[in-house]
């Protein structure tokens, strides 16, 4: 089932609809409301069709959408994108998310908590809006650098520029590196390794050094485990709620037997220096070289800013989940729901009505139907565009972030994407539609996924390479593949549907090609 399953209402006449980047799975009502609030907070509109989110753009003259007023943010007082992120916007994100993480929901009754959900949604939307505030300056500096280098007729200027900006500290890479360092503390303790492999918390506590390991692990979860697994899925549990997921990844690290995170980091820094040397070799006079160096310095913190933004965006989603789960637990206790996560299948106003015990039987029937719908929608193939042809992108950098449609080879065993980080790798593909499917991910396997987000980073030190459906040279997967020195092809559009799980593939991270070699 594809485009025939997606029809537009008359109120969408004259609009171009583009599927939200990184939103390739349908989501239930409360997750829909949450992300709609995020987009409205930035003056944009999202509509949901069969649970999939589409961003709307006016495409025909004479068509007007109702104006949306962006959320009011405190002006950024600093002179650089890094300062505006680190000293300003990130501080607001931390404060807003902490207010949701640490609120005393236990003392509230079920009706009070239900009535506050709309306010909590706006709090998380405000945090999300702050993550975007420093982005314009960071993107602008990067765009100027890429345009300057492209004007010098440098081949693969965008790839070389991004390689020249890698190897710096950033919030996403930190998650993988911090977990690998945690593993170092237990690598020589066979009893502790055995208990971790079994995911046995009680056994871990009884082993010498077990309590110390758990303290460090819980500190890791507090720092890195409270974010949602994607930007849209508030209904999915976080690692903080299900720490056994983190233990399973640690077990995979222990099986690998070496700390590849540090090795990868060194490789990334070496690649950065090589890219900078290559770029500088193209400038024949000091004036041009100095212009390049000035632009490079201005763009230096692009990765730091955009990955810090990504981390606090998923944290904003995870923070909204906290009061929703607290309310879901209270509703289960009062037999208003059967499962905590059922709350995400209702709209905010329906939740309020349900806590007042209004239309209880009707709501249960609605829940049953919506669960069935979501399961059915997950089998659809949503079209990337609907409605009128999309107007020209205001900024070509956006295409480098989110990707563009690429003509595919006639050979059914070949896929074409964007070469995001060079290297030729042949290996076994692990097709992961979500992070939940990564429990048994093995060292050296090639990740084939729709896209990545910050919580995927603990897998990167173990991966042999990365292949994605979505994204361009500036996508999250591309940036972090370069940080970990992994060959990477992004934007293949159909890798997760065309590459069988466990198939042997050969990918070229420079040419952007993927070949299916054999299938088990």
XYZ file of N, CA, C and O in Angstrom, residues 7-181:
700
model
N -4.744 10.324 1.148
C -5.585 11.299 0.450
C -5.582 12.602 1.228
O -5.497 12.609 2.463
N -5.698 13.720 0.499
C -5.644 15.041 1.110
C -7.041 15.624 1.255
O -7.853 15.563 0.325
N -7.322 16.202 2.406
C -8.585 16.905 2.617
C -8.581 18.221 1.850
O -7.527 18.743 1.462
N -9.767 18.782 1.674
C -9.886 20.037 0.917
C -9.141 21.183 1.584
O -8.700 22.118 0.906
N -8.971 21.131 2.897
C -8.282 22.241 3.574
C -6.782 22.248 3.298
O -6.071 23.167 3.709
N -6.295 21.213 2.596
C -4.881 21.171 2.223
C -4.664 21.568 0.767
O -3.548 21.452 0.247
N -5.716 22.062 0.123
C -5.612 22.490 -1.269
C -4.579 23.611 -1.412
O -4.538 24.556 -0.620
N -3.731 23.489 -2.436
C -2.751 24.525 -2.718
C -1.464 24.398 -1.936
O -0.565 25.230 -2.069
N -1.356 23.342 -1.101
C -0.161 23.171 -0.285
C 0.712 22.047 -0.831
O 0.238 21.115 -1.484
N 1.988 22.163 -0.564
C 2.930 21.079 -0.822
C 3.243 20.430 0.516
O 3.553 21.124 1.491
N 3.136 19.104 0.579
C 3.396 18.372 1.809
C 4.638 17.512 1.628
O 4.734 16.738 0.672
N 5.580 17.651 2.522
C 6.802 16.848 2.485
C 6.931 16.102 3.797
O 6.789 16.694 4.879
N 7.180 14.793 3.698
C 7.271 14.003 4.926
C 8.384 14.548 5.814
O 9.441 14.969 5.325
N 8.121 14.599 7.100
C 9.106 15.127 8.036
C 10.380 14.290 7.982
O 10.319 13.057 7.986
N 11.527 14.932 7.923
C 12.775 14.169 7.966
C 12.833 13.324 9.240
O 12.430 13.768 10.318
N 13.307 12.120 9.109
C 13.475 11.214 10.251
C 12.140 10.815 10.879
O 12.092 10.495 12.063
N 11.059 10.833 10.097
C 9.746 10.447 10.633
C 9.140 9.379 9.745
O 8.087 9.565 9.170
N 9.823 8.252 9.634
C 9.402 7.222 8.694
C 8.588 6.121 9.348
O 8.389 5.056 8.768
N 8.121 6.402 10.569
C 7.207 5.456 11.217
C 6.005 6.246 11.726
O 6.139 7.398 12.153
N 4.816 5.627 11.694
C 3.636 6.330 12.197
C 3.675 6.437 13.714
O 4.284 5.589 14.389
N 3.047 7.472 14.247
C 3.040 7.674 15.697
C 1.606 7.884 16.179
O 0.751 8.353 15.425
N 1.313 7.545 17.443
C -0.037 7.723 17.984
C -0.343 9.176 18.325
O 0.512 10.067 18.189
N -1.557 9.419 18.789
C -2.105 10.771 18.928
C -1.262 11.720 19.769
O -1.019 12.858 19.373
N -0.836 11.286 20.963
C -0.147 12.223 21.850
C 1.241 12.576 21.303
O 1.697 13.718 21.439
N 1.901 11.635 20.645
C 3.169 11.951 19.983
C 2.938 12.919 18.825
O 3.749 13.818 18.578
N 1.824 12.759 18.126
C 1.473 13.701 17.058
C 1.281 15.108 17.621
O 1.810 16.092 17.082
N 0.523 15.202 18.691
C 0.277 16.511 19.323
C 1.583 17.166 19.751
O 1.780 18.369 19.574
N 2.457 16.353 20.336
C 3.721 16.888 20.840
C 4.524 17.524 19.712
O 4.953 18.675 19.821
N 4.717 16.786 18.604
C 5.565 17.345 17.561
C 4.868 18.482 16.814
O 5.529 19.412 16.345
N 3.554 18.440 16.712
C 2.831 19.578 16.139
C 3.083 20.834 16.961
O 3.276 21.923 16.412
N 3.102 20.676 18.298
C 3.395 21.813 19.173
C 4.813 22.319 18.949
O 5.070 23.528 18.950
N 5.764 21.395 18.733
C 7.138 21.799 18.459
C 7.200 22.662 17.202
O 7.842 23.711 17.169
N 6.536 22.191 16.134
C 6.599 22.902 14.862
C 5.833 24.222 14.905
O 6.278 25.229 14.356
N 4.681 24.218 15.566
C 3.921 25.462 15.705
C 4.733 26.489 16.492
O 4.665 27.691 16.221
N 5.505 26.004 17.461
C 6.353 26.901 18.248
C 7.408 27.595 17.416
O 7.960 28.617 17.820
N 7.689 27.034 16.234
C 8.654 27.660 15.324
C 7.967 28.245 14.105
O 8.610 28.565 13.101
N 6.618 28.360 14.172
C 5.872 29.006 13.099
C 5.562 28.114 11.921
O 5.188 28.615 10.850
N 5.673 26.802 12.079
C 5.399 25.869 10.989
C 4.174 25.017 11.310
O 3.669 25.016 12.427
N 3.718 24.291 10.296
C 2.537 23.450 10.475
C 2.834 22.020 10.036
O 3.431 21.805 8.974
N 2.406 21.078 10.836
C 2.514 19.657 10.504
C 1.118 19.067 10.448
O 0.275 19.355 11.300
N 0.865 18.249 9.421
C -0.378 17.485 9.365
C -0.019 16.008 9.374
O 1.052 15.614 8.878
N -0.897 15.203 9.949
C -0.643 13.770 10.042
C -1.621 13.007 9.165
O -2.837 13.215 9.237
N -1.080 12.140 8.337
C -1.857 11.274 7.461
C -1.453 9.838 7.756
O -0.276 9.479 7.632
N -2.410 9.051 8.202
C -2.119 7.668 8.586
C -0.982 7.591 9.606
O -0.157 6.676 9.576
N -0.942 8.585 10.479
C 0.058 8.595 11.539
C 1.422 9.129 11.141
O 2.303 9.260 11.992
N 1.618 9.453 9.851
C 2.905 9.990 9.373
C 2.821 11.511 9.295
O 1.840 12.059 8.787
N 3.870 12.191 9.758
C 3.872 13.645 9.790
C 4.385 14.258 8.507
O 5.404 13.838 7.959
N 3.659 15.274 8.022
C 4.049 16.013 6.819
C 4.118 17.498 7.134
O 3.206 18.057 7.756
N 5.202 18.126 6.705
C 5.385 19.560 6.866
C 4.741 20.265 5.675
O 4.961 19.872 4.523
N 3.945 21.283 5.929
C 3.215 21.959 4.852
C 3.933 23.236 4.415
O 4.539 23.940 5.229
N 3.837 23.509 3.106
C 4.364 24.741 2.521
C 3.358 25.241 1.495
O 2.835 24.454 0.703
N 3.073 26.536 1.510
C 2.178 27.113 0.505
C 2.866 27.045 -0.856
O 3.997 27.492 -1.017
N 2.160 26.451 -1.849
C 2.765 26.253 -3.165
C 2.042 26.985 -4.288
O 2.588 27.153 -5.367
N 0.792 27.431 -4.062
C 0.023 28.114 -5.106
C -0.279 29.541 -4.684
O -0.580 29.804 -3.510
N -0.227 30.468 -5.629
C -0.589 31.851 -5.347
C -2.047 31.921 -4.904
O -2.909 31.204 -5.400
N -2.320 32.819 -3.988
C -3.690 33.020 -3.531
C -4.084 32.130 -2.367
O -5.164 32.303 -1.798
N -3.242 31.175 -2.015
C -3.527 30.283 -0.890
C -2.865 30.854 0.356
O -1.701 31.230 0.350
N -3.635 30.917 1.424
C -3.092 31.414 2.682
C -3.408 30.425 3.798
O -4.505 29.896 3.874
N -2.425 30.199 4.639
C -2.650 29.385 5.836
C -2.834 30.325 7.030
O -2.350 31.457 7.026
N -3.532 29.829 8.030
C -3.683 30.612 9.247
C -2.308 30.915 9.830
O -1.454 30.024 9.921
N -2.066 32.165 10.209
C -0.738 32.506 10.753
C -0.491 31.805 12.079
O -1.407 31.601 12.876
N 0.740 31.406 12.302
C 1.133 30.777 13.565
C 2.248 31.622 14.177
O 3.238 31.943 13.505
N 2.071 31.959 15.405
C 3.044 32.818 16.080
C 4.085 31.967 16.784
O 3.751 31.157 17.651
N 5.359 32.084 16.402
C 6.411 31.308 17.081
C 6.459 31.638 18.566
O 6.062 32.726 19.003
N 6.935 30.682 19.351
C 7.103 30.915 20.775
C 8.154 32.015 20.998
O 9.111 32.140 20.239
N 7.948 32.799 22.024
C 8.863 33.901 22.335
C 10.080 33.376 23.069
O 9.967 32.723 24.113
N 11.250 33.651 22.524
C 12.508 33.221 23.132
C 13.301 34.436 23.587
O 13.230 35.503 22.983
N 14.047 34.250 24.649
C 14.962 35.308 25.088
C 16.045 35.501 24.026
O 16.629 34.522 23.552
N 16.316 36.726 23.617
C 17.323 36.950 22.568
C 18.694 36.414 22.971
O 19.074 36.473 24.142
N 19.399 35.875 21.985
C 20.749 35.366 22.239
C 21.723 36.544 22.355
O 21.815 37.358 21.444
N 22.451 36.648 23.455
C 23.274 37.846 23.677
C 24.716 37.740 23.210
O 25.477 38.705 23.330
N 25.125 36.595 22.663
C 26.547 36.375 22.391
C 26.865 36.542 20.911
O 25.977 36.641 20.070
N 28.165 36.521 20.601
C 28.588 36.865 19.242
C 28.812 35.670 18.337
O 28.866 35.815 17.112
N 28.956 34.466 18.891
C 29.210 33.286 18.061
C 28.129 32.241 18.293
O 27.531 32.185 19.378
N 27.879 31.366 17.290
C 26.888 30.291 17.474
C 27.226 29.384 18.656
O 26.327 28.953 19.384
N 28.516 29.103 18.865
C 28.901 28.239 19.980
C 28.513 28.867 21.311
O 27.935 28.204 22.185
N 28.839 30.143 21.485
C 28.488 30.817 22.740
C 26.972 30.899 22.904
O 26.446 30.697 24.018
N 26.275 31.195 21.812
C 24.819 31.298 21.902
C 24.175 29.956 22.233
O 23.125 29.918 22.866
N 24.832 28.868 21.815
C 24.303 27.556 22.196
C 24.711 27.202 23.621
O 23.865 26.939 24.480
N 26.017 27.213 23.870
C 26.531 26.695 25.130
C 26.152 27.552 26.334
O 25.822 27.026 27.405
N 26.188 28.874 26.167
C 25.968 29.776 27.299
C 24.552 30.324 27.371
O 24.194 30.973 28.367
N 23.732 30.062 26.360
C 22.394 30.654 26.336
C 21.312 29.595 26.081
O 20.627 29.161 27.012
N 21.182 29.165 24.838
C 20.052 28.290 24.485
C 20.083 26.971 25.241
O 19.056 26.496 25.745
N 21.272 26.349 25.327
C 21.361 25.067 26.031
C 20.966 25.201 27.501
O 20.368 24.278 28.077
N 21.274 26.344 28.106
C 20.912 26.538 29.510
C 19.394 26.568 29.693
O 18.857 26.018 30.660
N 18.691 27.202 28.735
C 17.232 27.192 28.796
C 16.699 25.771 28.605
O 15.756 25.350 29.279
N 17.299 25.030 27.667
C 16.866 23.645 27.441
C 17.023 22.815 28.710
O 16.119 22.059 29.095
N 18.167 22.945 29.358
C 18.420 22.183 30.584
C 17.405 22.534 31.667
O 16.864 21.653 32.347
N 17.148 23.827 31.827
C 16.199 24.262 32.862
C 14.799 23.752 32.579
O 14.107 23.236 33.482
N 14.358 23.879 31.335
C 13.005 23.466 30.971
C 12.838 21.953 31.084
O 11.830 21.465 31.627
N 13.816 21.205 30.591
C 13.715 19.741 30.663
C 13.802 19.255 32.106
O 13.071 18.339 32.505
N 14.678 19.870 32.887
C 14.791 19.485 34.293
C 13.482 19.712 35.030
O 13.086 18.925 35.902
N 12.779 20.786 34.693
C 11.487 21.048 35.337
C 10.493 19.927 35.064
O 9.624 19.636 35.899
N 10.623 19.281 33.909
C 9.743 18.148 33.587
C 10.268 16.842 34.186
O 9.488 16.009 34.650
N 11.575 16.659 34.162
C 12.158 15.447 34.740
C 11.858 15.340 36.236
O 11.559 14.251 36.737
N 11.973 16.465 36.949
C 12.033 16.426 38.410
C 10.788 16.947 39.103
O 10.773 17.090 40.331
N 9.749 17.227 38.371
C 8.511 17.706 38.991
C 7.929 16.627 39.911
O 8.114 15.432 39.673
N 7.210 17.049 40.934
C 6.626 16.113 41.899
C 5.250 15.652 41.400
O 4.215 16.128 41.868
N 5.255 14.722 40.457
C 3.990 14.226 39.913
C 3.276 13.304 40.905
O 2.054 13.162 40.852
N 4.061 12.710 41.799
C 3.469 11.772 42.760
C 2.421 12.451 43.639
O 1.401 11.835 44.004
N 2.647 13.717 43.981
C 1.742 14.414 44.898
C 0.460 14.898 44.212
O -0.481 15.325 44.870
N 0.413 14.841 42.878
C -0.771 15.310 42.141
C -1.794 14.190 42.007
O -1.429 13.017 41.826
N -3.067 14.557 42.051
C -4.073 13.550 41.743
C -4.208 13.414 40.233
O -3.667 14.220 39.474
N -4.929 12.418 39.812
C -4.961 12.078 38.398
C -5.585 13.193 37.557
O -5.124 13.492 36.446
N -6.620 13.851 38.076
C -7.264 14.938 37.318
C -6.334 16.137 37.175
O -6.250 16.755 36.098
N -5.634 16.474 38.252
C -4.715 17.616 38.218
C -3.603 17.378 37.213
O -3.257 18.259 36.411
N -3.048 16.184 37.239
C -1.957 15.862 36.327
C -2.440 15.875 34.878
O -1.761 16.396 33.987
N -3.641 15.347 34.638
C -4.199 15.344 33.277
C -4.394 16.769 32.765
O -4.108 17.075 31.600
N -4.870 17.644 33.617
C -5.106 19.035 33.222
C -3.799 19.777 32.923
O -3.807 20.798 32.223
N -2.677 19.273 33.457
C -1.386 19.929 33.257
C -0.637 19.433 32.025
O 0.389 20.018 31.656
N -1.110 18.356 31.387
C -0.371 17.773 30.269
C -0.170 18.785 29.136
O 0.899 18.858 28.523
N -1.189 19.586 28.852
C -1.061 20.590 27.787
C 0.058 21.581 28.114
O 0.823 22.000 27.235
N 0.164 21.964 29.390
C 1.232 22.889 29.808
C 2.602 22.233 29.668
O 3.557 22.863 29.201
N 2.703 20.952 30.050
C 3.976 20.246 29.929
C 4.382 20.120 28.456
O 5.567 20.190 28.119
N 3.402 19.926 27.606
C 3.671 19.844 26.171
C 4.283 21.153 25.674
O 5.239 21.154 24.887
N 3.763 22.263 26.134
C 4.300 23.565 25.721
C 5.692 23.812 26.302
O 6.529 24.459 25.664
N 5.934 23.304 27.488
C 7.271 23.431 28.081
C 8.298 22.706 27.233
O 9.380 23.235 26.945
N 7.971 21.483 26.802
C 8.904 20.733 25.960
C 9.032 21.395 24.591
O 10.112 21.391 23.988
N 7.944 21.996 24.091
C 7.995 22.710 22.809
C 8.912 23.931 22.907
O 9.655 24.244 21.968
N 8.871 24.618 24.039
C 9.737 25.779 24.241
C 11.199 25.344 24.260
O 12.070 25.994 23.662
N 11.484 24.236 24.939
C 12.847 23.709 24.954
C 13.299 23.370 23.537
O 14.424 23.708 23.131
N 12.422 22.734 22.769
C 12.756 22.374 21.392
C 13.045 23.629 20.557
O 13.977 23.652 19.754
N 12.268 24.674 20.761
C 12.479 25.913 20.021
C 13.845 26.529 20.328
O 14.520 27.050 19.434
N 14.255 26.459 21.594
C 15.571 27.002 21.944
C 16.704 26.241 21.242
O 17.752 26.824 20.942
N 16.498 24.949 20.976
C 17.557 24.204 20.295
C 17.817 24.752 18.894
O 18.902 24.560 18.340
N 16.819 25.409 18.305
C 16.954 25.921 16.942
C 17.542 27.321 16.890
O 17.974 27.788 15.837
N 17.571 28.008 18.029
C 17.954 29.426 18.034
C 19.368 29.687 17.513
O 19.571 30.601 16.705
N 20.394 28.898 17.899
C 21.746 29.195 17.403
C 22.027 28.611 16.023
O 23.106 28.816 15.479
N 21.049 27.867 15.476
C 21.334 27.098 14.274
C 21.545 27.981 13.046
O 22.371 27.669 12.181
N 20.797 29.083 12.968
C 20.897 29.937 11.780
C 22.328 30.442 11.597
O 22.899 30.396 10.500
N 22.940 30.914 12.684
C 24.316 31.402 12.591
C 25.293 30.298 12.226
O 26.196 30.502 11.399
N 25.112 29.099 12.807
C 26.017 27.986 12.532
C 25.889 27.520 11.091
O 26.889 27.267 10.403
N 24.646 27.413 10.609
C 24.405 26.985 9.225
C 24.937 28.035 8.246
O 25.530 27.700 7.213
N 24.727 29.312 8.569
C 25.197 30.382 7.688
C 26.706 30.357 7.519
O 27.224 30.507 6.400
N 27.431 30.151 8.627
C 28.899 30.101 8.559
C 29.364 28.916 7.726
O 30.303 29.024 6.927
N 28.695 27.767 7.905
C 29.053 26.588 7.126
C 28.773 26.802 5.643
O 29.592 26.448 4.784
N 27.609 27.380 5.336
C 27.234 27.614 3.939
C 28.259 28.505 3.251
O 28.652 28.253 2.096
N 28.720 29.537 3.932
C 29.713 30.436 3.339
C 31.009 29.694 3.034
O 31.628 29.900 1.980
N 31.427 28.812 3.940
C 32.665 28.059 3.736
C 32.532 27.103 2.547
O 33.427 27.019 1.699
N 31.406 26.382 2.470
C 31.210 25.445 1.366
C 31.135 26.185 0.033
O 31.745 25.773 -0.966
N 30.406 27.297 0.023
C 30.286 28.075 -1.222
C 31.644 28.619 -1.672
O 31.967 28.621 -2.868
N 32.443 29.066 -0.723
C 33.770 29.602 -1.056
C 34.653 28.507 -1.665
O 35.303 28.713 -2.699
N 34.672 27.340 -1.032
C 35.520 26.250 -1.526
C 35.007 25.718 -2.863
O 35.810 25.376 -3.744
N 33.687 25.665 -3.046
C 33.122 25.217 -4.316
C 33.502 26.177 -5.438
O 33.750 25.761 -6.581
N 33.557 27.475 -5.118
C 33.914 28.475 -6.129
C 35.366 28.344 -6.585
O 35.741 28.864 -7.650
N 36.183 27.648 -5.812
C 37.578 27.414 -6.202
C 37.714 26.162 -7.064
O 38.817 25.708 -7.344
N 36.550 25.593 -7.458
C 36.523 24.392 -8.308
C 37.224 23.208 -7.647
O 37.934 22.425 -8.299
N 36.996 23.072 -6.349
C 37.554 21.938 -5.609
C 36.576 20.768 -5.726
O 35.398 20.896 -5.369
N 37.044 19.638 -6.214
C 36.190 18.462 -6.307
C 35.769 17.998 -4.917
O 36.576 17.993 -3.982
N 34.503 17.581 -4.808
C 33.971 17.104 -3.523
C 34.192 18.133 -2.412
O 34.543 17.784 -1.274
N 33.965 19.415 -2.731
C 34.220 20.469 -1.744
C 33.398 20.268 -0.478
O 33.912 20.442 0.631
N 32.116 19.878 -0.628
C 31.273 19.725 0.566
C 31.782 18.599 1.461
O 31.829 18.737 2.684
N 32.206 17.482 0.850
C 32.719 16.366 1.650
C 34.019 16.751 2.349
O 34.211 16.457 3.543
N 34.916 17.430 1.634
C 36.183 17.831 2.238
C 35.972 18.840 3.364
O 36.629 18.765 4.412
N 35.059 19.779 3.159
C 34.779 20.766 4.208
C 34.266 20.078 5.459
O 34.703 20.379 6.578
N 33.319 19.146 5.302
C 32.766 18.479 6.480
C 33.819 17.617 7.170
O 33.877 17.552 8.399
N 34.689 16.965 6.384
C 35.779 16.200 6.988
C 36.720 17.121 7.753
O 37.247 16.756 8.807
N 36.909 18.335 7.242
C 37.791 19.308 7.896
C 37.213 19.827 9.207
O 37.942 20.405 10.016
N 35.926 19.643 9.420
C 35.271 20.111 10.644
C 35.057 18.998 11.660
O 34.519 19.234 12.740
N 35.448 17.769 11.307
C 35.219 16.643 12.209
C 36.321 16.536 13.263
O 37.316 17.249 13.220
N 36.106 15.602 14.183
C 37.111 15.332 15.193
C 37.049 16.267 16.382
O 37.949 16.267 17.220
N 35.981 17.072 16.469
C 35.824 17.972 17.614
C 34.865 17.346 18.622
O 34.107 16.436 18.292
N 34.900 17.828 19.832
C 33.974 17.321 20.846
C 32.548 17.664 20.437
O 32.273 18.762 19.957
N 31.646 16.707 20.625
C 30.225 17.006 20.411
C 29.378 16.060 21.230
O 29.804 14.956 21.594
N 28.149 16.483 21.508
C 27.302 15.784 22.467
C 26.922 14.378 22.021
O 26.777 13.485 22.858
N 26.740 14.163 20.725
C 26.353 12.833 20.261
C 27.499 11.840 20.402
O 27.326 10.737 20.938
N 28.672 12.214 19.915
C 29.823 11.311 19.999
C 30.166 10.977 21.443
O 30.587 9.857 21.751
N 29.968 11.935 22.338
C 30.278 11.713 23.752
C 29.538 10.507 24.308
O 30.062 9.784 25.159
N 28.307 10.270 23.841
C 27.508 9.171 24.375
C 28.158 7.824 24.088
O 28.182 6.934 24.953
N 28.687 7.647 22.869
C 29.358 6.406 22.536
C 30.688 6.266 23.247
O 31.038 5.192 23.748
N 31.432 7.355 23.329
C 32.750 7.317 23.966
C 32.609 7.079 25.470
O 33.355 6.281 26.063
N 31.641 7.722 26.098
C 31.444 7.554 27.544
C 31.058 6.118 27.884
O 31.510 5.571 28.899
N 30.234 5.502 27.039
C 29.851 4.112 27.303
C 31.047 3.184 27.139
O 31.231 2.254 27.930
N 31.875 3.437 26.149
C 33.049 2.578 25.944
C 34.014 2.698 27.122
O 34.649 1.714 27.514
N 34.129 3.883 27.705
C 35.001 4.045 28.871
C 34.439 3.325 30.096
O 35.186 2.798 30.911
